């Protein structure tokens, strides 16, 4: 049984960040801790909806535990945050919430349900829809069991999502949907080398699709996929760098910006630029982070990049909001 509740409380702690030495370089404007009430707070996403900011994340007793629930915070000014909705599902660890807006103007929440008992079904991907946050429809089972649909991206009235196999085969599949509640396989096996899994997608003005893909196998470097409509024929470039928790957006000036976890030396949450032509990744800025961290949500607003993420660099896994000048 799903339960979605709305509550009110205030949680806002702001830390100032030192500006970079040169104005033309990426500049960390501020970092704000917005939540740390659960034993473990992690796996974020960020969106603007109906004039408010929304930040979604998982609360649980640990990084992996049986009690994961989804908390959604709301803010009118991106500084003062209030609990807005909580999503729970009996006997299910809800993980990695993602937010998007449908062509009909509804807020769409997607998340994975993990089942910790020894059953043939390890994961299910689920979606919910709401117009104002008080009345929700769902959950809808999207994709197939044991396929984790990581993030939904809408383009021209169609939703696209890359799902990864959580059972035995270790490949990714491209799905599409017209309504956000029923997804069909568009490319049954999109990529299958090096245990591909988490992804971020965006679309260029000429309708080219780009996919930033994490890998965790013996071959662990990230991949950048590219395809033209109808998105059934993909080419891939090796980024040469291991990444985690990718989120990808295109700025108005055409730059491709991603939030990722980087592993070389210190594990950290970083803002990077993706160069589609060369298949290169350039780190622009490391956010205050360390230990258990990353899984960013990205919003470009008033010439500033707003980044939600989580980190345990201050001791406890907490949710942060950074403002970055690019």
CSV table of C-alpha atoms in Angstrom, one decimal, residues 54-297:
chain,number,residue,atom,x,y,z
A,54,UNK,CA,11.3,20.5,-5.3
A,55,UNK,CA,14.1,18.3,-4.0
A,56,UNK,CA,13.5,14.5,-3.8
A,57,UNK,CA,15.7,12.0,-2.1
A,58,UNK,CA,15.7,8.7,-0.2
A,59,UNK,CA,15.6,8.4,3.6
A,60,UNK,CA,16.7,5.2,5.3
A,61,UNK,CA,18.8,3.6,8.1
A,62,UNK,CA,21.7,3.0,5.7
A,63,UNK,CA,22.9,3.2,2.1
A,64,UNK,CA,21.3,-0.2,1.6
A,65,UNK,CA,18.4,-1.1,4.0
A,66,UNK,CA,14.9,-2.4,3.9
A,67,UNK,CA,13.2,0.8,5.0
A,68,UNK,CA,13.9,3.3,2.2
A,69,UNK,CA,11.2,6.0,1.7
A,70,UNK,CA,11.1,9.0,-0.6
A,71,UNK,CA,11.0,12.5,0.9
A,72,UNK,CA,10.2,15.5,-1.3
A,73,UNK,CA,11.0,19.0,0.0
A,74,UNK,CA,9.6,22.3,-1.3
A,75,UNK,CA,11.0,25.8,-1.3
A,76,UNK,CA,9.7,29.1,-2.7
A,77,UNK,CA,13.2,30.7,-2.8
A,78,UNK,CA,15.6,27.7,-3.0
A,79,UNK,CA,16.8,28.6,0.6
A,80,UNK,CA,14.0,27.8,3.0
A,81,UNK,CA,12.9,24.2,2.6
A,82,UNK,CA,9.7,22.4,3.9
A,83,UNK,CA,8.7,18.8,3.7
A,84,UNK,CA,6.1,18.6,0.9
A,85,UNK,CA,5.3,14.9,0.4
A,86,UNK,CA,6.5,11.5,1.5
A,87,UNK,CA,6.2,8.3,-0.5
A,88,UNK,CA,6.3,4.9,1.1
A,89,UNK,CA,5.5,1.4,0.0
A,90,UNK,CA,5.0,-1.5,2.4
A,91,UNK,CA,7.9,-4.0,2.5
A,92,UNK,CA,9.8,-2.1,-0.2
A,93,UNK,CA,13.0,-0.1,-0.2
A,94,UNK,CA,12.2,2.8,-2.4
A,95,UNK,CA,15.4,4.2,-4.0
A,96,UNK,CA,16.8,6.9,-6.3
A,97,UNK,CA,13.8,9.2,-6.9
A,98,UNK,CA,13.7,11.2,-10.1
A,99,UNK,CA,11.4,14.1,-11.0
A,100,UNK,CA,10.2,15.4,-14.4
A,101,UNK,CA,7.2,17.2,-15.8
A,102,UNK,CA,5.0,15.6,-18.4
A,103,UNK,CA,3.7,17.4,-21.5
A,104,UNK,CA,0.3,17.6,-19.7
A,105,UNK,CA,1.9,19.6,-16.9
A,106,UNK,CA,1.9,16.9,-14.3
A,107,UNK,CA,4.7,16.2,-11.9
A,108,UNK,CA,6.1,12.7,-12.5
A,109,UNK,CA,8.0,10.8,-9.8
A,110,UNK,CA,9.9,7.7,-10.7
A,111,UNK,CA,11.7,5.4,-8.3
A,112,UNK,CA,12.9,1.9,-8.0
A,113,UNK,CA,11.4,-0.6,-5.5
A,114,UNK,CA,14.0,-3.0,-4.1
A,115,UNK,CA,13.0,-6.2,-2.5
A,116,UNK,CA,15.5,-7.5,0.0
A,117,UNK,CA,14.0,-10.9,0.5
A,118,UNK,CA,15.3,-13.8,-1.7
A,119,UNK,CA,12.7,-13.6,-4.5
A,120,UNK,CA,12.9,-13.9,-8.3
A,121,UNK,CA,11.9,-10.2,-8.5
A,122,UNK,CA,14.8,-8.0,-7.2
A,123,UNK,CA,13.6,-4.6,-8.4
A,124,UNK,CA,10.6,-3.0,-9.9
A,125,UNK,CA,10.4,0.5,-11.5
A,126,UNK,CA,7.5,2.7,-10.5
A,127,UNK,CA,5.9,6.0,-11.4
A,128,UNK,CA,3.4,8.4,-9.8
A,129,UNK,CA,1.7,11.5,-11.2
A,130,UNK,CA,0.3,14.6,-9.5
A,131,UNK,CA,-0.8,18.1,-10.5
A,132,UNK,CA,-0.4,19.8,-7.1
A,133,UNK,CA,1.2,17.3,-4.7
A,134,UNK,CA,-1.9,16.5,-2.7
A,135,UNK,CA,-3.6,14.0,-4.9
A,136,UNK,CA,-1.4,11.4,-6.6
A,137,UNK,CA,-2.1,8.6,-9.0
A,138,UNK,CA,0.0,5.4,-8.9
A,139,UNK,CA,2.1,3.6,-8.4
A,140,UNK,CA,2.3,2.4,-12.0
A,141,UNK,CA,4.7,-0.5,-12.8
A,142,UNK,CA,6.9,0.8,-15.7
A,143,UNK,CA,9.2,-1.3,-17.8
A,144,UNK,CA,9.8,-4.9,-16.7
A,145,UNK,CA,10.7,-6.5,-13.4
A,146,UNK,CA,14.4,-6.6,-12.7
A,147,UNK,CA,14.9,-3.7,-15.1
A,148,UNK,CA,15.7,-0.5,-13.3
A,149,UNK,CA,14.5,2.5,-15.3
A,150,UNK,CA,16.9,5.1,-14.0
A,151,UNK,CA,15.7,8.4,-15.2
A,152,UNK,CA,12.9,9.6,-17.4
A,153,UNK,CA,13.5,12.4,-20.0
A,154,UNK,CA,10.7,13.9,-22.1
A,155,UNK,CA,11.2,15.0,-25.7
A,156,UNK,CA,8.5,16.0,-28.1
A,157,UNK,CA,5.7,14.4,-26.1
A,158,UNK,CA,7.6,11.1,-25.7
A,159,UNK,CA,9.3,9.9,-22.5
A,160,UNK,CA,12.6,8.0,-22.8
A,161,UNK,CA,14.3,6.0,-20.2
A,162,UNK,CA,17.4,3.8,-20.1
A,163,UNK,CA,16.8,0.8,-17.8
A,164,UNK,CA,19.5,-1.6,-16.6
A,165,UNK,CA,19.3,-5.3,-15.8
A,166,UNK,CA,19.6,-6.0,-12.1
A,167,UNK,CA,19.4,-9.8,-12.4
A,168,UNK,CA,22.1,-11.7,-14.4
A,169,UNK,CA,22.7,-10.3,-17.9
A,170,UNK,CA,24.0,-6.8,-17.1
A,171,UNK,CA,22.9,-4.7,-20.1
A,172,UNK,CA,20.8,-1.6,-20.6
A,173,UNK,CA,17.6,-1.2,-22.6
A,174,UNK,CA,16.0,1.9,-24.0
A,175,UNK,CA,12.3,2.4,-23.3
A,176,UNK,CA,9.8,4.9,-24.5
A,177,UNK,CA,6.3,6.0,-23.4
A,178,UNK,CA,3.6,8.4,-24.5
A,179,UNK,CA,1.9,8.6,-21.1
A,180,UNK,CA,4.6,8.0,-18.4
A,181,UNK,CA,2.7,5.0,-17.0
A,182,UNK,CA,3.3,2.4,-19.8
A,183,UNK,CA,6.8,2.0,-21.1
A,184,UNK,CA,7.8,-0.2,-24.1
A,185,UNK,CA,11.2,-1.4,-25.2
A,186,UNK,CA,12.5,0.7,-28.1
A,187,UNK,CA,16.0,-0.8,-28.2
A,188,UNK,CA,16.0,-4.1,-26.3
A,189,UNK,CA,19.8,-4.2,-25.9
A,190,UNK,CA,21.3,-0.7,-26.0
A,191,UNK,CA,24.7,-1.5,-24.5
A,192,UNK,CA,26.1,-4.6,-22.9
A,193,UNK,CA,29.8,-4.2,-22.1
A,194,UNK,CA,31.3,-3.6,-18.7
A,195,UNK,CA,28.1,-3.8,-16.6
A,196,UNK,CA,26.4,-0.6,-17.8
A,197,UNK,CA,23.8,0.8,-15.4
A,198,UNK,CA,23.0,4.4,-14.3
A,199,UNK,CA,22.5,7.1,-17.0
A,200,UNK,CA,21.6,10.6,-17.9
A,201,UNK,CA,19.9,11.8,-21.2
A,202,UNK,CA,19.4,15.0,-23.0
A,203,UNK,CA,18.4,16.1,-26.5
A,204,UNK,CA,19.9,18.7,-28.8
A,205,UNK,CA,18.0,21.3,-30.8
A,206,UNK,CA,18.3,19.1,-33.9
A,207,UNK,CA,16.7,16.2,-32.0
A,208,UNK,CA,19.9,14.2,-31.5
A,209,UNK,CA,19.8,12.2,-28.3
A,210,UNK,CA,22.7,11.9,-26.0
A,211,UNK,CA,23.2,9.3,-23.2
A,212,UNK,CA,25.8,9.5,-20.5
A,213,UNK,CA,26.3,6.0,-19.1
A,214,UNK,CA,28.0,4.6,-16.0
A,215,UNK,CA,29.8,1.2,-16.1
A,216,UNK,CA,31.1,-0.9,-13.2
A,217,UNK,CA,32.6,-4.0,-14.7
A,218,UNK,CA,36.2,-4.8,-15.6
A,219,UNK,CA,35.8,-2.1,-18.2
A,220,UNK,CA,34.5,0.7,-16.0
A,221,UNK,CA,35.0,3.9,-18.0
A,222,UNK,CA,31.9,6.0,-18.7
A,223,UNK,CA,30.3,6.0,-22.2
A,224,UNK,CA,28.6,8.7,-24.3
A,225,UNK,CA,26.0,7.5,-26.7
A,226,UNK,CA,24.5,9.4,-29.5
A,227,UNK,CA,21.5,8.7,-31.8
A,228,UNK,CA,19.2,10.4,-34.3
A,229,UNK,CA,15.5,9.8,-34.5
A,230,UNK,CA,13.9,7.2,-34.2
A,231,UNK,CA,16.7,6.5,-31.7
A,232,UNK,CA,17.2,2.9,-32.6
A,233,UNK,CA,20.8,3.2,-34.0
A,234,UNK,CA,23.4,4.4,-31.4
A,235,UNK,CA,27.1,5.1,-31.6
A,236,UNK,CA,29.2,5.2,-28.4
A,237,UNK,CA,32.4,7.0,-27.3
A,238,UNK,CA,34.5,6.0,-24.4
A,239,UNK,CA,35.1,8.9,-22.0
A,240,UNK,CA,38.1,7.2,-20.4
A,241,UNK,CA,37.0,8.1,-16.9
A,242,UNK,CA,34.9,6.2,-14.4
A,243,UNK,CA,31.8,8.0,-13.3
A,244,UNK,CA,28.8,7.5,-11.0
A,245,UNK,CA,25.3,8.8,-10.6
A,246,UNK,CA,25.3,10.8,-13.9
A,247,UNK,CA,22.9,13.7,-14.5
A,248,UNK,CA,23.1,15.5,-17.8
A,249,UNK,CA,21.7,18.8,-19.0
A,250,UNK,CA,22.3,21.2,-22.0
A,251,UNK,CA,22.7,24.9,-21.2
A,252,UNK,CA,21.2,27.6,-23.4
A,253,UNK,CA,24.6,28.3,-24.9
A,254,UNK,CA,24.9,24.7,-26.0
A,255,UNK,CA,27.4,23.4,-23.3
A,256,UNK,CA,26.7,19.9,-22.0
A,257,UNK,CA,27.0,19.9,-18.2
A,258,UNK,CA,26.9,16.8,-16.0
A,259,UNK,CA,26.9,16.1,-12.3
A,260,UNK,CA,28.9,12.9,-11.6
A,261,UNK,CA,30.8,11.1,-8.9
A,262,UNK,CA,34.5,10.9,-9.8
A,263,UNK,CA,36.8,8.2,-8.5
A,264,UNK,CA,40.4,9.3,-9.4
A,265,UNK,CA,42.1,10.0,-6.1
A,266,UNK,CA,39.5,11.5,-3.8
A,267,UNK,CA,36.0,10.3,-4.4
A,268,UNK,CA,33.9,13.4,-4.9
A,269,UNK,CA,30.8,15.0,-6.5
A,270,UNK,CA,31.9,17.0,-9.5
A,271,UNK,CA,30.5,19.3,-12.1
A,272,UNK,CA,31.9,18.4,-15.5
A,273,UNK,CA,31.6,19.4,-19.1
A,274,UNK,CA,30.9,16.7,-21.7
A,275,UNK,CA,32.4,17.3,-25.2
A,276,UNK,CA,30.2,15.3,-27.6
A,277,UNK,CA,32.4,15.6,-30.6
A,278,UNK,CA,35.5,14.4,-29.0
A,279,UNK,CA,34.0,12.1,-26.3
A,280,UNK,CA,36.0,13.9,-23.6
A,281,UNK,CA,35.0,14.8,-20.0
A,282,UNK,CA,36.5,17.9,-18.4
A,283,UNK,CA,36.1,18.5,-14.6
A,284,UNK,CA,35.0,22.1,-14.0
A,285,UNK,CA,34.4,22.1,-10.2
A,286,UNK,CA,34.5,19.7,-7.3
A,287,UNK,CA,31.7,20.3,-4.8
A,288,UNK,CA,32.3,20.0,-1.0
A,289,UNK,CA,31.9,16.2,-0.7
A,290,UNK,CA,33.6,13.0,0.3
A,291,UNK,CA,32.9,9.4,1.4
A,292,UNK,CA,29.4,8.3,0.5
A,293,UNK,CA,28.3,11.1,-1.9
A,294,UNK,CA,27.0,12.3,-5.3
A,295,UNK,CA,23.8,11.6,-7.2
A,296,UNK,CA,23.0,15.1,-8.3
A,297,UNK,CA,20.0,16.9,-9.6
